[in-house]
Short mmCIF file of C-alpha atoms in Angstrom, two decimals:
data_model
loop_
_atom_site.label_atom_id
_atom_site.label_comp_id
_atom_site.label_asym_id
_atom_site.label_seq_id
_atom_site.Cartn_x
_atom_site.Cartn_y
_atom_site.Cartn_z
CA MET A 20 18.51 14.65 -19.54
CA THR A 21 21.92 13.54 -17.75
CA ASP A 22 21.96 10.61 -15.54
CA HIS A 23 22.62 13.71 -12.54
CA ARG A 24 19.48 14.88 -13.27
CA LEU A 25 17.36 11.39 -13.62
CA ALA A 26 18.76 10.83 -10.35
CA SER A 27 17.58 14.17 -8.57
CA LEU A 28 14.51 12.72 -9.79
CA GLY A 29 14.44 9.33 -7.93
CA LEU A 30 14.55 7.24 -11.38
CA PRO A 31 17.47 4.29 -12.14
CA TYR A 32 17.11 4.70 -15.86
CA SER A 33 19.76 5.79 -18.04
CA ARG A 34 17.70 7.39 -20.55
CA PRO A 35 14.54 9.50 -20.43
CA ALA A 36 10.72 8.57 -21.99
CA THR A 37 10.06 9.10 -25.73
CA PRO A 38 9.42 12.60 -25.76
CA GLY A 39 5.97 13.38 -25.98
CA ALA A 40 5.14 9.69 -25.90
CA HIS A 41 3.22 10.54 -22.54
CA LEU A 42 0.92 12.91 -23.72
CA HIS A 43 -1.07 10.22 -26.09
CA THR A 44 -1.22 7.25 -23.08
CA GLN A 45 -4.07 6.69 -21.43
CA ILE A 46 -4.38 5.67 -18.34
CA GLY A 47 -6.19 3.32 -16.45
CA TRP A 48 -7.42 3.09 -12.63
CA ILE A 49 -8.67 -0.10 -11.51
CA GLY A 50 -9.00 0.75 -7.47
CA LEU A 51 -9.64 3.50 -4.97
CA GLY A 52 -9.24 2.60 -1.68
CA GLN A 53 -7.40 4.57 1.04
CA MET A 54 -4.12 4.14 -1.05
CA GLY A 55 -5.12 4.37 -4.76
CA TYR A 56 -7.85 7.20 -3.86
CA TYR A 57 -4.39 9.65 -3.55
CA MET A 58 -2.60 7.90 -5.73
CA ALA A 59 -5.01 8.10 -8.07
CA ARG A 60 -6.22 12.11 -7.85
CA ASN A 61 -2.13 13.25 -8.21
CA LEU A 62 -1.95 10.63 -11.34
CA SER A 63 -4.16 12.88 -12.86
CA LYS A 64 -3.10 16.06 -12.35
CA ARG A 65 0.48 15.44 -13.29
CA VAL A 66 1.83 17.22 -16.39
CA THR A 67 4.52 16.11 -18.92
CA PRO A 68 8.04 17.47 -19.70
CA SER A 69 7.01 19.66 -21.99
CA GLY A 70 4.30 21.55 -19.48
CA SER A 71 1.57 19.05 -21.35
CA GLN A 72 -1.63 18.10 -19.61
CA PRO A 73 -2.35 14.14 -21.23
CA LEU A 74 -5.36 12.16 -21.40
CA PRO A 75 -7.37 12.50 -18.43
CA LEU A 76 -7.65 9.08 -16.35
CA ARG A 77 -9.91 6.55 -16.82
CA VAL A 78 -11.35 4.93 -12.88
CA TRP A 79 -12.97 2.59 -12.17
CA ASN A 80 -14.05 0.71 -8.07
CA ARG A 81 -16.46 -1.13 -7.26
CA THR A 82 -18.52 1.07 -5.31
CA VAL A 83 -19.26 3.77 -8.46
CA GLU A 84 -19.44 6.62 -5.37
CA LYS A 85 -15.80 6.60 -5.33
CA ALA A 86 -15.10 7.10 -8.31
CA GLU A 87 -17.87 10.23 -8.96
CA LYS A 88 -16.74 11.41 -6.22
CA LEU A 89 -13.20 11.70 -6.70
CA GLN A 90 -14.62 13.38 -10.59
CA LYS A 91 -15.74 15.86 -8.71
CA GLN A 92 -13.31 17.24 -6.88
CA LEU A 93 -11.33 17.20 -10.03
CA GLY A 94 -13.13 17.89 -13.02
CA LYS A 95 -14.06 15.69 -15.98
CA GLU A 96 -10.72 17.19 -17.61
CA LEU A 97 -8.49 15.17 -15.37
CA ILE A 98 -11.09 12.30 -14.85
CA VAL A 99 -13.38 10.39 -16.38
CA VAL A 100 -15.38 7.48 -14.95
CA ALA A 101 -15.41 3.91 -16.57
CA LYS A 102 -18.69 1.91 -16.95
CA ASP A 103 -16.83 -1.37 -16.11
CA ILE A 104 -13.93 -2.84 -16.05
CA GLU A 105 -13.91 -3.89 -19.86
CA GLU A 106 -13.85 -0.29 -21.17
CA ILE A 107 -10.44 0.51 -18.24
CA VAL A 108 -9.07 -2.94 -20.55
CA LEU A 109 -9.59 -1.88 -23.60
CA THR A 110 -9.12 1.62 -23.86
CA CYS A 111 -5.97 1.47 -21.73
CA ASP A 112 -2.49 1.56 -22.53
CA VAL A 113 -1.09 1.46 -18.91
CA ILE A 114 -4.05 -0.36 -16.28
CA ILE A 115 -2.69 0.59 -12.56
CA THR A 116 -4.39 -1.49 -9.90
CA ASN A 117 -4.57 -1.30 -6.37
CA LEU A 118 -6.92 -3.35 -4.72
CA ALA A 119 -8.42 -5.21 -1.50
CA ASN A 120 -6.24 -8.89 -1.46
CA ASP A 121 -4.98 -11.63 -3.06
CA ASP A 122 -8.62 -12.97 -4.53
CA VAL A 123 -10.05 -9.49 -5.74
CA VAL A 124 -6.62 -9.44 -7.62
CA LYS A 125 -6.81 -12.60 -8.99
CA GLU A 126 -10.74 -11.91 -10.24
CA ILE A 127 -9.68 -8.65 -11.12
CA TYR A 128 -6.46 -9.56 -13.18
CA GLU A 129 -8.26 -13.32 -14.97
CA GLN A 130 -11.26 -10.91 -15.87
CA CYS A 131 -9.29 -8.40 -17.66
CA ALA A 132 -7.43 -11.55 -19.35
CA ARG A 133 -10.88 -12.82 -20.62
CA TYR A 134 -11.61 -9.60 -22.30
CA LEU A 135 -8.33 -9.39 -24.15
CA ARG A 136 -8.40 -13.21 -25.26
CA LEU A 137 -11.26 -11.63 -26.63
CA ALA A 138 -10.07 -8.86 -28.55
CA PRO A 139 -6.14 -9.69 -28.95
CA PRO A 140 -4.81 -6.42 -28.34
CA VAL A 141 -3.52 -4.60 -31.84
CA LYS A 142 0.18 -2.62 -29.41
CA ASN A 143 1.43 -2.73 -25.99
CA LYS A 144 -0.73 -2.96 -22.61
CA ILE A 145 0.86 -2.32 -19.80
CA PHE A 146 -0.94 -4.09 -16.27
CA VAL A 147 0.90 -2.45 -13.68
CA GLU A 148 0.38 -4.12 -9.48
CA THR A 149 0.45 -1.83 -6.55
CA SER A 150 -1.84 -3.25 -4.11
CA THR A 151 0.37 -3.26 -1.30
CA ASN A 152 -0.62 -0.91 1.82
CA THR A 153 -4.01 -2.17 3.17
CA PHE A 154 -3.36 -5.63 1.52
CA GLN A 155 0.44 -7.02 1.05
CA ILE A 156 -0.33 -9.03 -1.98
CA LEU A 157 2.33 -12.98 -2.08
CA PRO A 158 5.18 -13.01 -4.33
CA ARG A 159 3.50 -16.59 -5.43
CA LEU A 160 0.65 -14.49 -6.55
CA SER A 161 2.59 -11.53 -8.63
CA GLY A 162 4.23 -14.29 -10.39
CA GLU A 163 1.48 -16.34 -11.30
CA LEU A 164 -0.12 -12.33 -12.42
CA ASP A 165 3.21 -12.17 -14.86
CA SER A 166 2.59 -15.23 -16.40
CA LEU A 167 -1.43 -14.51 -17.34
CA VAL A 168 -0.95 -11.39 -18.31
CA SER A 169 2.65 -12.24 -20.07
CA GLY A 170 0.10 -14.96 -22.06
CA LEU A 171 -1.91 -12.12 -23.82
CA ALA A 172 -0.45 -10.50 -26.78
CA HIS A 173 1.56 -7.57 -26.18
CA CYS A 174 1.08 -7.26 -22.80
CA HIS A 175 3.74 -6.92 -20.00
CA TYR A 176 2.95 -7.24 -16.20
CA ILE A 177 5.16 -4.70 -13.22
CA SER A 178 4.90 -5.59 -9.74
CA CYS A 179 5.04 -2.31 -8.16
CA PRO A 180 4.46 -2.35 -4.24
CA VAL A 181 4.51 1.07 -3.31
CA PHE A 182 6.12 2.43 1.06
CA GLY A 183 3.92 4.73 2.79
CA ARG A 184 1.22 5.18 5.02
CA PRO A 185 -1.68 7.54 2.85
CA ASN A 186 -0.98 10.20 4.24
CA VAL A 187 1.99 9.83 2.68
CA ALA A 188 0.67 8.78 -0.69
CA ASP A 189 -1.70 12.19 -0.16
CA LYS A 190 1.79 14.03 -0.38
CA ALA A 191 2.92 12.43 -3.48
CA GLN A 192 5.90 10.96 -1.63
CA LEU A 193 4.94 7.03 -1.61
CA LEU A 194 8.64 4.89 -1.90
CA ILE A 195 7.84 2.50 -5.37
CA VAL A 196 10.06 -1.03 -6.29
CA MET A 197 9.45 -1.99 -9.32
CA ALA A 198 10.36 -5.40 -10.55
CA GLY A 199 9.37 -6.46 -14.39
CA GLU A 200 10.54 -6.13 -18.04
CA TYR A 201 12.80 -3.33 -17.76
CA ARG A 202 11.33 -0.76 -20.72
CA SER A 203 7.08 -1.43 -19.07
CA LYS A 204 9.34 -0.76 -15.69
CA LYS A 205 10.74 2.67 -17.37
CA GLU A 206 8.01 4.17 -18.96
CA VAL A 207 5.44 3.09 -15.69
CA ALA A 208 8.88 5.15 -13.23
CA TYR A 209 8.29 8.18 -15.89
CA LEU A 210 4.49 7.73 -15.42
CA LEU A 211 4.14 7.81 -10.97
CA VAL A 212 7.52 10.15 -10.44
CA PRO A 213 7.55 13.01 -9.31
CA ALA A 214 3.47 12.63 -9.33
CA VAL A 215 3.06 9.54 -7.03
CA GLY A 216 5.83 8.56 -5.67
CA ARG A 217 9.33 10.04 -4.69
CA LYS A 218 11.94 7.68 -5.89
CA VAL A 219 12.41 4.10 -8.24
CA ILE A 220 13.68 1.15 -6.39
CA ASP A 221 14.33 -1.55 -9.33
CA LEU A 222 14.55 -5.16 -8.83
CA GLY A 223 15.16 -6.71 -11.66
CA GLU A 224 12.67 -8.55 -13.96
CA ASN A 225 11.83 -11.40 -11.66
CA VAL A 226 8.59 -9.66 -9.87
CA GLU A 227 8.60 -12.01 -7.07
CA LYS A 228 10.70 -9.77 -5.94
CA ALA A 229 9.54 -6.73 -5.16
CA PRO A 230 6.77 -8.04 -3.11
CA THR A 231 9.54 -10.06 -1.39
CA PHE A 232 11.31 -7.33 -0.50
CA LYS A 233 7.53 -5.47 0.53
CA LEU A 234 6.96 -7.81 2.74
CA LEU A 235 11.27 -7.26 3.97
CA GLY A 236 10.90 -3.75 5.18
CA ASN A 237 6.92 -3.99 6.34
CA SER A 238 9.06 -7.00 8.09
CA MET A 239 11.48 -4.04 9.87
CA ILE A 240 8.36 -1.30 10.32
CA LEU A 241 6.04 -4.26 12.06
CA GLY A 242 9.33 -5.39 14.56
CA ALA A 243 10.02 -1.74 15.33
CA VAL A 244 6.20 -1.55 15.78
CA GLU A 245 6.05 -4.32 18.61
CA VAL A 246 9.33 -3.42 19.95
CA ILE A 247 7.33 0.11 20.97
CA ALA A 248 4.86 -0.82 22.37
CA GLU A 249 5.94 -3.11 24.77
CA ALA A 250 8.16 -0.17 25.41
CA PHE A 251 5.14 1.87 26.60
CA THR A 252 3.76 -0.86 28.17
CA LEU A 253 6.67 -0.72 30.52
CA GLY A 254 6.73 3.16 30.85
CA LYS A 255 3.31 2.57 31.72
CA LEU A 256 4.05 0.37 34.59
CA ALA A 257 7.64 2.08 35.81
CA GLY A 258 5.64 5.58 36.27
CA ILE A 259 7.45 7.26 33.46
CA GLU A 260 4.90 9.28 30.85
CA ALA A 261 3.93 7.98 27.04
CA GLY A 262 4.94 11.45 25.90
CA ARG A 263 8.00 11.36 27.45
CA ILE A 264 8.58 8.36 25.82
CA ASN A 265 7.69 9.62 23.06
CA ASP A 266 9.80 11.86 22.90
CA LEU A 267 12.66 9.43 23.52
CA ILE A 268 11.54 7.43 20.29
CA GLY A 269 12.26 11.04 18.19
CA GLU A 270 15.81 11.04 18.83
CA ILE A 271 17.14 7.17 18.36
CA LEU A 272 14.31 6.60 16.59
CA PRO A 273 14.07 9.10 14.30
CA ALA A 274 11.71 7.54 11.35
CA PRO A 275 9.07 9.31 9.94
CA GLY A 276 6.97 6.11 10.08
CA LEU A 277 7.94 4.77 13.15
CA MET A 278 7.22 8.21 15.19
CA GLY A 279 3.97 8.45 13.41
CA TYR A 280 3.06 4.84 14.51
CA ALA A 281 4.64 6.29 18.04
CA ASP A 282 2.66 9.31 18.36
CA ARG A 283 -0.37 7.03 18.14
CA MET A 284 0.01 4.79 20.60
CA ALA A 285 1.14 7.74 23.43
CA ARG A 286 -2.44 9.24 22.42
CA ASP A 287 -3.95 6.59 22.41
CA ASP A 288 -5.30 6.80 18.66
CA TYR A 289 -5.58 3.62 17.25
CA ASP A 290 -8.35 4.38 14.55
CA GLY A 291 -7.72 2.45 11.42
CA VAL A 292 -9.96 4.25 8.67
CA ASP A 293 -6.90 5.97 7.39
CA GLY A 294 -4.32 4.00 8.43
CA PHE A 295 -2.60 0.97 8.28
CA SER A 296 -5.42 -1.37 8.86
CA LEU A 297 -5.38 -4.26 12.11
CA ASP A 298 -6.27 -7.05 9.12
CA GLY A 299 -3.79 -5.65 6.95
CA GLY A 300 -1.50 -6.25 9.64
CA ILE A 301 -2.30 -9.91 10.17
CA LYS A 302 -2.19 -10.43 6.83
CA ASP A 303 0.86 -8.36 6.51
CA ALA A 304 2.36 -10.79 9.34
CA SER A 305 1.05 -14.33 8.08
CA HIS A 306 2.79 -13.44 4.36
CA ILE A 307 5.84 -12.66 6.55
CA ARG A 308 5.46 -16.14 8.78
CA HIS A 309 4.77 -17.73 4.94
CA LEU A 310 8.43 -16.16 3.69
CA THR A 311 10.30 -16.94 6.90
CA ALA A 312 9.35 -20.73 6.60
CA LYS A 313 9.78 -21.07 2.71
CA TYR A 314 13.22 -19.95 2.96
CA ASP A 315 13.91 -21.73 6.65
CA ALA A 316 14.83 -18.42 7.80
CA PRO A 317 12.89 -17.33 11.13
CA MET A 318 11.96 -14.19 12.60
CA PRO A 319 10.86 -14.69 16.08
CA MET A 320 9.98 -10.65 16.27
CA ILE A 321 7.11 -11.27 13.47
CA ASP A 322 5.72 -14.04 15.32
CA ILE A 323 5.46 -12.40 18.25
CA ALA A 324 4.03 -9.04 16.72
CA HIS A 325 1.40 -11.75 15.28
CA GLN A 326 -0.20 -13.03 18.11
CA ARG A 327 -0.49 -9.63 19.74
CA LEU A 328 -1.67 -8.33 16.27
CA ILE A 329 -4.18 -11.36 16.61
CA THR A 330 -4.77 -10.16 20.22
CA ALA A 331 -5.65 -7.20 19.49
CA ARG A 332 -8.28 -8.40 16.55
CA ALA A 333 -10.01 -10.64 19.21
CA ILE A 334 -10.75 -7.88 22.35
CA HIS A 335 -12.10 -5.81 19.39
CA THR A 336 -14.65 -8.47 17.93
CA THR A 337 -15.57 -8.97 21.07
CA GLN A 338 -16.15 -5.64 22.07
CA LYS A 339 -18.42 -5.31 18.62
CA GLU A 340 -20.49 -8.29 20.03
CA GLU A 341 -20.30 -6.26 23.47
CA GLY A 342 -21.75 -3.45 21.85
CA THR A 343 -18.26 -1.44 24.22
CA GLN A 344 -15.85 -1.43 20.82
CA SER A 345 -14.90 2.77 20.25
CA LEU A 346 -13.92 2.45 16.59
CA ASP A 347 -14.75 0.34 14.19
CA VAL A 348 -11.54 -0.27 12.50
CA LEU A 349 -8.51 -0.59 14.18
CA ASP A 350 -5.53 0.97 12.90
CA TRP A 351 -2.75 -1.89 13.56
CA THR A 352 -0.44 0.17 16.00
CA ALA A 353 -3.42 -1.55 18.34
CA LEU A 354 -1.31 -4.64 18.94
CA ILE A 355 -0.13 -2.35 21.56
CA ALA A 356 -3.40 -4.00 23.08
CA GLY A 357 -1.19 -7.99 23.47
CA SER A 358 1.27 -6.56 25.79
CA ARG A 359 -1.10 -3.72 27.11
CA VAL A 360 -2.55 -6.69 28.37
CA ALA A 361 -0.25 -9.52 29.54
CA ALA A 362 0.87 -6.55 31.44
CA GLY A 363 -2.76 -6.25 33.51
CA LEU A 364 -3.38 -3.11 31.64
CA ASP A 365 -6.72 -1.80 29.65
CA PRO A 366 -6.92 -2.98 26.47
CA PHE A 367 -6.84 0.54 24.67
CA HIS A 368 -7.12 3.11 27.12
CA SER A 369 -4.36 4.16 28.84
CA ARG A 370 -6.59 6.52 30.74
CA LYS A 371 -7.84 3.68 32.38
CA ASP A 372 -4.77 1.96 34.36
CA LYS A 373 -4.30 4.82 37.40
CA ALA A 374 -5.36 2.31 39.62
CA VAL A 375 -3.90 -0.88 38.56
CA VAL A 376 -0.01 1.39 38.25
CA GLU A 377 -1.24 2.85 41.67
CA GLU A 378 -1.67 -0.64 43.10
CA ALA A 379 1.49 -1.90 40.89
#
C-alpha cells in the first residue's frame, strides 16, 4: 500500500500490517458504556483488507445485559459474551478497555495482571486503554498502567484516547490518539481505522503524552463552551433570541462539536444520558487544573468553567433532593447554569426568564 493511500486512511504509518494477520487476531473488549458500546459494535463489523470476516469480538461488561444486547443486535457470529475478565485476558491477543473512571481502570488492569502472572502468555498481547470520553484518565495513571503491563511477559500497553461524542462514535468518525510501542500502535491502528475512527494521531512512545494531548483538546472545547454559555446569557438579557446567537456561532465558530453544544444550550437541552456528562466535565476540568499546577501554566478560563460546572451540579443536587429535577443526568453544557444564575436567570429553563428580562 502506498504512503498516499495510507494517509488517505488516516494512518501515520509507512508499512501495512502483515497480510492476513488480523484475520486470526482475537480481540477482547472490556466496558460497554456510552462510548464503548458504539466502538465495540463498529469494531465487530470490520472486515479485513481481503474482505474476509475476522474472528468474533469477545466482550465483557459489569452488567451482562449490555453485552447480551450487543450480541442480540449483531448475532453470535460477530459477538461472543465472555463469562468474566479472566476469559478475555487469557484468550485474546488485543484487549481494549473503555471504562468509567481512574479507579475502575486501575482495578481492572490490576486484575488482568494477576491473571497473566498466574498464566504467563507465550505470544504478544496488546492492552489498549481508550477510557477518555465519559471520564478522562490522568496522564500519571497511564504511566502506571504502562509499567504494570510492560512488566508482564510479552505484553504491551497503548494509551489511546479518542475525540468525539457518542454520536460521533456511532458513525465511526472518532479522532484517535495513540502513544506507546511502535509495532503495537501500528497493529492497533489497522484494527481501529476505519472501523472505529477516521484518523490516528501518533504521539510517540511516551504513553503519558496521549492523555495529556486529550486534556489539551478538552481544555479548548471546555473553554469555548463556557464562552458560548456566557454569550447566550448576555444575549438573553439584551433581548437577542437564542436562535440568532446559535446562527452566529455557526457562522464564526463552525466546528461541528461546538455547534452541537451551542444548539443544546439554545434549546435548553441538557440531557446527559447520551452525551458528555456534567460529572465527566468536572473530572476533566480537575485533571486539566492538575496539569496547569504541575507545569505552572495558568488557564483562568478552565478555573471559571470548573466553578460553573460545580455550580450546576450543586443546583441539580438540590433539585433532586426536592424532587423538582427534570433530568437524572446533566450534560456538561449545563454549566450555563452558573452564568445564568449569576445574571439573575433560571438555571436551566430560559422560558422562565421572561419576567426577569422584561424587568431589566
